[in-house]
Short mmCIF file of C-alpha atoms in Angstrom, two decimals:
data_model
loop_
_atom_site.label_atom_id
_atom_site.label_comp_id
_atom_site.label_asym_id
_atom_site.label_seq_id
_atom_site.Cartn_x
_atom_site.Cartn_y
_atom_site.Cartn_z
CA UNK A 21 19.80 31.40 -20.20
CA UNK A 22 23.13 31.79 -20.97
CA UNK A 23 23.34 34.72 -18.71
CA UNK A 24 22.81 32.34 -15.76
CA UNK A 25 25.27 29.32 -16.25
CA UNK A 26 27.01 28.94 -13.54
CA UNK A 27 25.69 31.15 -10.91
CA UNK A 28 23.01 30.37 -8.26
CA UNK A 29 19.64 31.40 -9.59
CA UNK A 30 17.04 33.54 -7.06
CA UNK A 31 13.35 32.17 -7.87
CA UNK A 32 10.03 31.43 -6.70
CA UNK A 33 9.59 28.14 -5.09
CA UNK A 34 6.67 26.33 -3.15
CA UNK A 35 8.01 24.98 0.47
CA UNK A 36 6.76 22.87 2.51
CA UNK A 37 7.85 23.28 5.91
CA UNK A 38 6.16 20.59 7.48
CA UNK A 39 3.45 18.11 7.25
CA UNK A 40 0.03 19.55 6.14
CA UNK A 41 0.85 22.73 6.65
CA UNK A 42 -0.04 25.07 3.44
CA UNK A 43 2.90 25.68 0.84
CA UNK A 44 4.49 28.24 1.18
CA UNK A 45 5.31 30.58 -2.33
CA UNK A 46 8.85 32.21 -1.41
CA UNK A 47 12.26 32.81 -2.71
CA UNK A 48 14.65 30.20 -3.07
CA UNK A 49 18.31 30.15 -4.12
CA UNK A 50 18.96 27.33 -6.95
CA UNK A 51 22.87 26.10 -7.45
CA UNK A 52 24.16 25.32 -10.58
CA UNK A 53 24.48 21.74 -11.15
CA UNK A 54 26.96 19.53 -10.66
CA UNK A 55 28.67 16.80 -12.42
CA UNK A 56 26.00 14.81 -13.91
CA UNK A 57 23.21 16.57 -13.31
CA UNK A 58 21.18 19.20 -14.85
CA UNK A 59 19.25 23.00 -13.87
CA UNK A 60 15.95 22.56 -15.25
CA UNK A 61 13.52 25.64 -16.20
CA UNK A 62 9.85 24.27 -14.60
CA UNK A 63 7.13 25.27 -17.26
CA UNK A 64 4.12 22.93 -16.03
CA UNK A 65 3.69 20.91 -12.64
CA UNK A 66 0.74 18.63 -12.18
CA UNK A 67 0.07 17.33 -8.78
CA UNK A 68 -0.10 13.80 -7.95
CA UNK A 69 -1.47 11.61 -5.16
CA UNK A 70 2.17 10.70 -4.10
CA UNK A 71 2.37 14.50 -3.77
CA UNK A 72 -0.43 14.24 -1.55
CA UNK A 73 0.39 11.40 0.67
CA UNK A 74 3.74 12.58 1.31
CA UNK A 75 1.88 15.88 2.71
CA UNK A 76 -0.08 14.43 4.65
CA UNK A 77 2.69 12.89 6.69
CA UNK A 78 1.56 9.43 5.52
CA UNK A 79 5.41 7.86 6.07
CA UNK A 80 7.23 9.45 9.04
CA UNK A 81 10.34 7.92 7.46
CA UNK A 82 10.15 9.42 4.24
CA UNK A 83 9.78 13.74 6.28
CA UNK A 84 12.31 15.84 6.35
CA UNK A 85 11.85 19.47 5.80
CA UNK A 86 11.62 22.30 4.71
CA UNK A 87 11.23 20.11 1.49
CA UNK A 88 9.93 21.14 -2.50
CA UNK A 89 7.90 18.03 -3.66
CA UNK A 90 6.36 17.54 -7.08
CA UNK A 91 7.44 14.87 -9.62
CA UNK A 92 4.95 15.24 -12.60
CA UNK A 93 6.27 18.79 -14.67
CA UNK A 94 8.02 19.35 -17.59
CA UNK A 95 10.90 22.01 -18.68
CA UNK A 96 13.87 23.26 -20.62
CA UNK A 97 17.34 22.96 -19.84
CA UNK A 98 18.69 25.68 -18.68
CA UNK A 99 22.26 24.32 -17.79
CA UNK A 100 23.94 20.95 -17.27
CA UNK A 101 27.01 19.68 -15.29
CA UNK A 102 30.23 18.11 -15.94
CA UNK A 103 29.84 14.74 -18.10
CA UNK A 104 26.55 15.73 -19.02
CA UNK A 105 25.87 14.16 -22.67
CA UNK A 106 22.80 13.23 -23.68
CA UNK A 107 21.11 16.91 -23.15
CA UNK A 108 21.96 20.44 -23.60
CA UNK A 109 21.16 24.14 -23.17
CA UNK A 110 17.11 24.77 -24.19
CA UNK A 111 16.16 21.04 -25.05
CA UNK A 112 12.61 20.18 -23.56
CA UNK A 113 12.61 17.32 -20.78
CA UNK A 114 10.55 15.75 -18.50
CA UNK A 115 11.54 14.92 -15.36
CA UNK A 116 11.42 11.37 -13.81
CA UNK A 117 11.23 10.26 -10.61
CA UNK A 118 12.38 6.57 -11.69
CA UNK A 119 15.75 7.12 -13.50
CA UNK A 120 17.92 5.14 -16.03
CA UNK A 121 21.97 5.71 -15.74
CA UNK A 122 22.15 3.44 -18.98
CA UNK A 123 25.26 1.53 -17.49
CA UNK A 124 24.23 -0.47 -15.05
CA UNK A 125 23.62 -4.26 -15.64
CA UNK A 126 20.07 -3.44 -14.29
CA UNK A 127 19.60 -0.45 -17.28
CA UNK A 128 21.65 -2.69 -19.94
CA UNK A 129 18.93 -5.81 -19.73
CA UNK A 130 15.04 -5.78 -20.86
CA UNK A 131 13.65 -7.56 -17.80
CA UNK A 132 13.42 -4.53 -15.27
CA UNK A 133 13.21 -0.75 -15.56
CA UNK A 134 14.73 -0.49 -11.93
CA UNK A 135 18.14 1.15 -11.74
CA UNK A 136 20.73 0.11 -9.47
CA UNK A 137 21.77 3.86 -8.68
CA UNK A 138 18.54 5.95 -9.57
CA UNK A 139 15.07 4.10 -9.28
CA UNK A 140 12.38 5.58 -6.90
CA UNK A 141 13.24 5.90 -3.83
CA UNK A 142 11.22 8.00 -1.36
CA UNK A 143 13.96 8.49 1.52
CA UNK A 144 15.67 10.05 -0.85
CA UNK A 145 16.47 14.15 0.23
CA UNK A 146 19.81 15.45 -1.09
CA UNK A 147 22.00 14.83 -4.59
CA UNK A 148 23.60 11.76 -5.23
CA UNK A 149 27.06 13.36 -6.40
CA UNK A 150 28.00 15.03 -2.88
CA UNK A 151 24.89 14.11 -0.40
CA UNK A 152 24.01 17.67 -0.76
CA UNK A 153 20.58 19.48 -1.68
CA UNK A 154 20.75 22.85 -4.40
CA UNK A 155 17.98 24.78 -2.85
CA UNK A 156 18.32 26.69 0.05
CA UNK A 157 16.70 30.15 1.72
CA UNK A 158 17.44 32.44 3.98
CA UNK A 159 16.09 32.24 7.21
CA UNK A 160 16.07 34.94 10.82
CA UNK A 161 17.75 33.50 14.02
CA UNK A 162 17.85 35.74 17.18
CA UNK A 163 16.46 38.81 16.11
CA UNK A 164 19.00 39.96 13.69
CA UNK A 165 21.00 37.18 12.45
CA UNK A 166 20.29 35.05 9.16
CA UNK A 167 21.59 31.96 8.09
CA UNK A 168 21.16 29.67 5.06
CA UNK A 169 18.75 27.04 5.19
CA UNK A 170 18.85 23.87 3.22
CA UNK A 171 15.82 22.34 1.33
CA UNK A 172 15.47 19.30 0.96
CA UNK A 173 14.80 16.98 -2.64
CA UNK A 174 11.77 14.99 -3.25
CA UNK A 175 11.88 11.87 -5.53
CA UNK A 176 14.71 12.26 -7.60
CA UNK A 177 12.69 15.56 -8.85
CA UNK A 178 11.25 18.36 -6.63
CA UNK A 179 9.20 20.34 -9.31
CA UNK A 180 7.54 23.03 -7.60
CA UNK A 181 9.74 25.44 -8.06
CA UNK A 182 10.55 27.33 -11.11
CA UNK A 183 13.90 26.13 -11.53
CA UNK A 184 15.19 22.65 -10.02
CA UNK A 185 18.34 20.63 -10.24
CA UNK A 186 18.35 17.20 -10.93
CA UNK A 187 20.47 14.21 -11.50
CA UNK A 188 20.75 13.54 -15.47
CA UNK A 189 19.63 10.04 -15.16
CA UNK A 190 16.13 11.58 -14.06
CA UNK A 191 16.09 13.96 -17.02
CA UNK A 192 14.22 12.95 -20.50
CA UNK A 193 14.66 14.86 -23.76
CA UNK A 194 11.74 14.83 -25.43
CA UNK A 195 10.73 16.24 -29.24
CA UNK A 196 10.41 20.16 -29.05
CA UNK A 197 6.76 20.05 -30.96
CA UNK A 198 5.46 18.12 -28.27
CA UNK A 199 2.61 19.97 -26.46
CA UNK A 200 3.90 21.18 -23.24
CA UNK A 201 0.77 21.39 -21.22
CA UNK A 202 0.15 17.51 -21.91
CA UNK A 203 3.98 15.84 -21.96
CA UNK A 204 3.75 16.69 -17.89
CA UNK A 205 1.88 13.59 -17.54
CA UNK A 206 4.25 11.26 -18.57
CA UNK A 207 6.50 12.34 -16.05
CA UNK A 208 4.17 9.70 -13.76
CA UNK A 209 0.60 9.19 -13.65
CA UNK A 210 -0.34 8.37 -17.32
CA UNK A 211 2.90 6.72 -17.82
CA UNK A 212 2.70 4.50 -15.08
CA UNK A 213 -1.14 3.47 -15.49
CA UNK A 214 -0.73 2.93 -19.80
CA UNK A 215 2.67 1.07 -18.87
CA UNK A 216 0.71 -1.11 -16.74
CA UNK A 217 -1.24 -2.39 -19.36
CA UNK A 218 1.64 -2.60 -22.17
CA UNK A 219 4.77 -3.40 -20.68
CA UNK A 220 3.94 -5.54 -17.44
CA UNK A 221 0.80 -6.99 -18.37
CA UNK A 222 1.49 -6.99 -22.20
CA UNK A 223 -2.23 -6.81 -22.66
CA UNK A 224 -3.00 -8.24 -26.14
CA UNK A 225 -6.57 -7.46 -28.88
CA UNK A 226 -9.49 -9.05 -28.06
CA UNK A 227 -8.87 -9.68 -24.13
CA UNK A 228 -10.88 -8.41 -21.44
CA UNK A 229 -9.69 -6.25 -18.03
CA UNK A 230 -10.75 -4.93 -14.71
CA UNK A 231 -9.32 -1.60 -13.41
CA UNK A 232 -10.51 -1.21 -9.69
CA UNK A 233 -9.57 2.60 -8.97
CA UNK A 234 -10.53 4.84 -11.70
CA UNK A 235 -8.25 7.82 -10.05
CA UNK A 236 -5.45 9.29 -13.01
CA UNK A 237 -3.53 6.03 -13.00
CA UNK A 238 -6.75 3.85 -13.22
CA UNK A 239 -8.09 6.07 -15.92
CA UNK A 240 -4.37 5.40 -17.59
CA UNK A 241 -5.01 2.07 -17.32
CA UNK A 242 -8.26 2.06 -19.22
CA UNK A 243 -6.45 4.21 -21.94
CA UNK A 244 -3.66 1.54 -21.87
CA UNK A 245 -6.02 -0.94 -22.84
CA UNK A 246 -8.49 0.79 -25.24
CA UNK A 247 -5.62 1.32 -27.08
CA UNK A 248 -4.33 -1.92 -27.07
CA UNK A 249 -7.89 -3.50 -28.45
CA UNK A 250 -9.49 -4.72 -25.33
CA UNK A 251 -12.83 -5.53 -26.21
CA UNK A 252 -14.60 -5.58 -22.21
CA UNK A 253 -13.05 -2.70 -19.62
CA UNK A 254 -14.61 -3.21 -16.25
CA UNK A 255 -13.80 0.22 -14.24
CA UNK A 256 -14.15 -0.52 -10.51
CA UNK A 257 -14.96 2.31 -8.03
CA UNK A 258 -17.30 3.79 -5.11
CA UNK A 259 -17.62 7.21 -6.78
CA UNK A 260 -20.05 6.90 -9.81
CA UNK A 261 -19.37 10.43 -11.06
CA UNK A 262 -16.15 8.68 -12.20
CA UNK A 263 -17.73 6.32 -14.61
CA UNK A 264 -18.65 9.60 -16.99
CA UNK A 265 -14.90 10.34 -17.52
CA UNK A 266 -13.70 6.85 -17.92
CA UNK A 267 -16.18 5.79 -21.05
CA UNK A 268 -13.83 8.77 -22.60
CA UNK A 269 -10.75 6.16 -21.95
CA UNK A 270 -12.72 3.45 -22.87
CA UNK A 271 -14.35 2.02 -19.78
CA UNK A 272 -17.59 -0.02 -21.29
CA UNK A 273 -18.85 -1.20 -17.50
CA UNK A 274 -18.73 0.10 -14.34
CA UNK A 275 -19.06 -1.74 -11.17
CA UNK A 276 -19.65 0.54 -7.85
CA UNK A 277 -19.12 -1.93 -4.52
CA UNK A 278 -21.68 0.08 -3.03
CA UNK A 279 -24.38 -1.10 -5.07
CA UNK A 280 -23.58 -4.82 -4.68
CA UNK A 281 -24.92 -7.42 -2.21
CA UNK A 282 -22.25 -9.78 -3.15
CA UNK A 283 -18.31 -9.39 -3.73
CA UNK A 284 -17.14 -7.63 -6.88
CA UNK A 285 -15.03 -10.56 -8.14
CA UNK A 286 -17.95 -12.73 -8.22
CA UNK A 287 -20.37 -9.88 -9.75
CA UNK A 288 -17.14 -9.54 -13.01
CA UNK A 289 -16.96 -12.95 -12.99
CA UNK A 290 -20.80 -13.46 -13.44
CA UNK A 291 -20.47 -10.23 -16.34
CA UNK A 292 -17.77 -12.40 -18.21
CA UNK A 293 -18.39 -15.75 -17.88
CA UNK A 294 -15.77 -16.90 -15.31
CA UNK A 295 -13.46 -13.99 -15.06
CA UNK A 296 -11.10 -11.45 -16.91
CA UNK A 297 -7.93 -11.98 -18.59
CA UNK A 298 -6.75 -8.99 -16.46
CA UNK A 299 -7.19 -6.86 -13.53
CA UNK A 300 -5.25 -3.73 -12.44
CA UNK A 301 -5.26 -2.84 -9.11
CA UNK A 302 -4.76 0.78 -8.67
CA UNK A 303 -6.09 2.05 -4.86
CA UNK A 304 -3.16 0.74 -2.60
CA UNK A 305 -5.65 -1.71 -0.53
CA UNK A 306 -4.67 -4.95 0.15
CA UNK A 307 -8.79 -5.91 0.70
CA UNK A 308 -9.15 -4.49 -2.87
CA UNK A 309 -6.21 -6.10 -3.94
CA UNK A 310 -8.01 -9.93 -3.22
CA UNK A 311 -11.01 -8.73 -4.87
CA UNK A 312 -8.71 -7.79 -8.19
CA UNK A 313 -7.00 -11.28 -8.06
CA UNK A 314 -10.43 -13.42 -7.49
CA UNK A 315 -11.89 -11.37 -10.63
CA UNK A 316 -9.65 -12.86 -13.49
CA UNK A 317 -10.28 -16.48 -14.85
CA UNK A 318 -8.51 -19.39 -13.31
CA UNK A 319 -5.80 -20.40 -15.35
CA UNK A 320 -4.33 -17.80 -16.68
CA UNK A 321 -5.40 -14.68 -14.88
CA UNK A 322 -2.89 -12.01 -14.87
CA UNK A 323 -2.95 -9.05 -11.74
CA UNK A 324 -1.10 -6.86 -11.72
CA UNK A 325 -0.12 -4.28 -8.78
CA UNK A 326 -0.33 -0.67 -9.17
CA UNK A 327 -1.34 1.06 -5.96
CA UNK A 328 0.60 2.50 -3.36
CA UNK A 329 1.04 0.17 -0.16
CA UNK A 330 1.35 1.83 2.65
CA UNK A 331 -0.47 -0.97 5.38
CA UNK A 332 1.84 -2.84 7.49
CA UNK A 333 -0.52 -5.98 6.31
CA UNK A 334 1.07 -8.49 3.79
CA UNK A 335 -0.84 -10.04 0.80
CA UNK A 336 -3.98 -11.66 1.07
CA UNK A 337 -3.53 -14.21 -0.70
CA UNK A 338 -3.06 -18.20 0.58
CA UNK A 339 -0.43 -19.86 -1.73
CA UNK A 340 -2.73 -22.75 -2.72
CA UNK A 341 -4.70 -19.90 -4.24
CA UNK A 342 -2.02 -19.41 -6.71
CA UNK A 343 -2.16 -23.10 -8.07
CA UNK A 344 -5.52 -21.90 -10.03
CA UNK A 345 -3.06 -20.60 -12.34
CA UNK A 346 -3.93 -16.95 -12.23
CA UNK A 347 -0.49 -14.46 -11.40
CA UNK A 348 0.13 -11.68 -9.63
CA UNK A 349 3.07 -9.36 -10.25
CA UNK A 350 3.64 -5.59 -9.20
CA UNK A 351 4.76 -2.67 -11.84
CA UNK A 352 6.86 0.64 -11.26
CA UNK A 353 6.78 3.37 -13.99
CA UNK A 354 4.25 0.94 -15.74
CA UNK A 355 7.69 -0.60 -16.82
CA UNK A 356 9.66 1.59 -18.92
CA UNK A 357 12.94 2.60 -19.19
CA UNK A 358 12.52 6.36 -18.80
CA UNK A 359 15.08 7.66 -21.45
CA UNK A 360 15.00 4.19 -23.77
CA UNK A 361 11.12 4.38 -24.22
CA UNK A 362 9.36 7.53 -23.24
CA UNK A 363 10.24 9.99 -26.11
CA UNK A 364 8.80 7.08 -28.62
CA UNK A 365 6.07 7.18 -26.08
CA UNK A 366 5.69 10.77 -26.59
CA UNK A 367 5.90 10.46 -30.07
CA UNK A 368 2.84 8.07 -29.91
CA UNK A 369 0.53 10.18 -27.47
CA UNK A 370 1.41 13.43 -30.32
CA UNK A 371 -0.02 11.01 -32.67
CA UNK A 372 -3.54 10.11 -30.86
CA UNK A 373 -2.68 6.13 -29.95
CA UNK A 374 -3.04 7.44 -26.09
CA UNK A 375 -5.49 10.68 -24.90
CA UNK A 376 -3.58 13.08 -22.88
CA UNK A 377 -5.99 15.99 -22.64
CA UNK A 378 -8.72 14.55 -20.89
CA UNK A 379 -6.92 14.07 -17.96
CA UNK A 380 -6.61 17.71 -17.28
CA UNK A 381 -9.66 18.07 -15.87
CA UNK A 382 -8.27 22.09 -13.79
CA UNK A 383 -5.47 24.67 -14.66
CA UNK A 384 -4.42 26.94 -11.67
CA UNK A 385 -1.19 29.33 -11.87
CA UNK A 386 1.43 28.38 -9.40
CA UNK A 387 0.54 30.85 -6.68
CA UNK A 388 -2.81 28.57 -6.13
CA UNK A 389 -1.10 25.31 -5.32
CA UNK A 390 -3.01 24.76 -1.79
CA UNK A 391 -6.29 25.07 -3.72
CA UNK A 392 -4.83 22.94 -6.49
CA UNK A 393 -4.25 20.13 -3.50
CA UNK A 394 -7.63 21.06 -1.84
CA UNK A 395 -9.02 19.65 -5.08
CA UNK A 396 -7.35 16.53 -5.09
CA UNK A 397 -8.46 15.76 -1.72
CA UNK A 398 -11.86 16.61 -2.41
CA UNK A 399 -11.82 14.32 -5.59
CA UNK A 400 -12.66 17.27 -7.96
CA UNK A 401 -9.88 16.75 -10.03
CA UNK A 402 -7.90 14.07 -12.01
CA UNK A 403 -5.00 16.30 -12.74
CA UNK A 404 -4.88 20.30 -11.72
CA UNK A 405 -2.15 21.66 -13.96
CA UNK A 406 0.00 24.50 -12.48
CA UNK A 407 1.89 27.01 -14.90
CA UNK A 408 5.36 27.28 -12.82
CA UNK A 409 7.29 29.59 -15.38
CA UNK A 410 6.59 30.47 -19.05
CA UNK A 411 8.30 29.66 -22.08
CA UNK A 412 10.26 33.16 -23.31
CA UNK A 413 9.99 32.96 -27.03
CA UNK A 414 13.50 33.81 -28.73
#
């Protein structure tokens, strides 16, 4: 790698030039980063619904392209900026779209994991250093002429590609004997769903939960809690093929809506004798959303919010409703502090406490990404794992 410090590296990259139109695999040229931020060798990119949604043209504010999405990967450093500290030349990292400076008074208290300067934000497009984006191609203009063409960032991350740049405060050294093909899921999906349950519920032994939308983060969810000691996991969804895979993270009930002739919160509170101690809402509807907060137990209910909003609409909720005692709070990252708590989190999923492996459910190499997303749409897959680059043994 050494032979590449410092000079703009020529690699394969899959654009997106515009909203559901099929990636593109083509050349890009990579800068070297800047200060504070860090040229990242892609190994393994799995593809997330936020992946999805974005291609789909969901947000009109969020597009600008020709853009490289992907957030979930992991890599090796293959160079870092000025200031750079806390990694180095060949450490493994996993990127993260939520980052942690460690100096602001946001990053230097427990109570959030949202940093001032580098927590999600989907508008995001170019570096925070200059306002500028590293990736750029070449492109034809009137017959003979070409020009460069900036690409544009995508959540703090941009990870299919085989080599990316991104700010430190997204980057997260990890142990180098952690399996590769696996620590790509902590970059969002498992993280966020097992975080859920452990850092913004703080789910305790013994209690009982309700995951409505068993999806990857649901599934995480379920994991979250099996490994926390729930004894009752409710998984909530219309698909019943989906009820197969979650009794491997611990689901013991599943409730499809389709089968019911009355509303789901009534049907789990009728299963547990007034209501769960939690519910985890994980679909990004606001209809579902009422149905998660009804199904915990007056008193001391706890729901938390882990869907993607995209509706206009506001909470369904009436504010005398709340008086019942049950809460309602929303979780990013499933809480944590990406470089404070993820390699012990790592550390843990190396030693069994959470299940990594069965949420690979497809493997595809790079140059199949549109059939990779075709899956995802079609609900055949949890997570479809792409090989970007391979590891060169020394």
């Amino acid at each position: 790698m050494a032979e590449t410090q410092g000079k703009v590296i020529t690699c394969k990259a899959a654009v997106l030039w515009g909203p559901k139109e099929p990636f593109v695999i083509q050349e890009i040229c990579v800068d070297p980063p800047k200060k504070m931020e860090v040229r990242v060798k892609i190994l393994y990119s799995s593809i997330c619904h936020t992946d999805l949604g974005f291609w789909t043209g969901g947000n009109e504010a969020e597009q600008a392209f020709p853009r490289i999405l992907g957030h979930e990967a992991v890599g090796i450093v293959e160079s870092v900026g000025e200031g750079v500290k806390d990694v180095k030349e060949g450490d493994h990292v996993i990127p993260t779209f939520n980052g942690e400076c460690g100096e602001c008074r946001v990053c230097k208290q427990e109570e959030s994991n949202l940093c001032e300067r580098y927590q999600v934000d989907p508008m995001k497009r170019v570096m925070v250093i200059d306002g500028g984006t590293r990736f750029s191609t070449t492109i034809d203009k009137d017959g003979a002429k070409r020009q460069s063409q900036p690409i544009y960032h995508f959540l703090n991350t941009s990870t299919f590609t085989e080599y990316t740049v991104l700010d430190s405060a997204n980057v997260v050294k990890i142990d180098p004997n952690a399996p590769l093909r696996q620590m790509s899921l902590l970059s969002c999906g498992v993280s966020t769903g097992v975080g859920a349950a452990w850092n913004t519920a703080k789910m305790k032994e013994g209690k009982t939960t309700a995951v409505f939308g068993l999806g990857s983060v649901g599934l995480a969810v379920a994991e979250g809690a099996r490994a926390r000691g729930a004894t009752r996991i409710i998984g909530v969804d219309a698909n019943a093929s989906k009820f197969e895979k979650g009794k491997l993270m611990g689901v013991t009930d599943f409730v499809n809506p389709k089968d019911l002739t009355k509303p789901v919160h009534q049907m789990i509170r009728e299963l547990t004798g007034g209501g769960v101690d939690y519910s985890f809402e994980c679909t990004g509807n606001v209809d579902v959303l009422r149905e998660a907060f009804l199904s915990t137990h007056a008193g001391w209910g706890s729901t938390v919010l882990v869907g993607i909003y995209q509706t206009p609409r506001t909470l369904p909720l009436h504010p005398m409703e709340l008086f019942d005692g049950r809460t309602i709070t929303g979780s990013v990252f499933g809480g944590f502090k990406p470089k404070s708590h993820l390699p012990n989190f790592a550390q843990q999923c190396m030693k069994g406490v959470v299940k990594l492996e069965p949420f690979i459910t497809n493997e595809l190499p790079f140059e199949k990404i549109n059939d990779a997303f075709q899956l995802l749409r079609d609900g055949k897959s949890l997570r479809c794992l792409l090989q970007i680059s391979k590891l060169l043994k020394k």
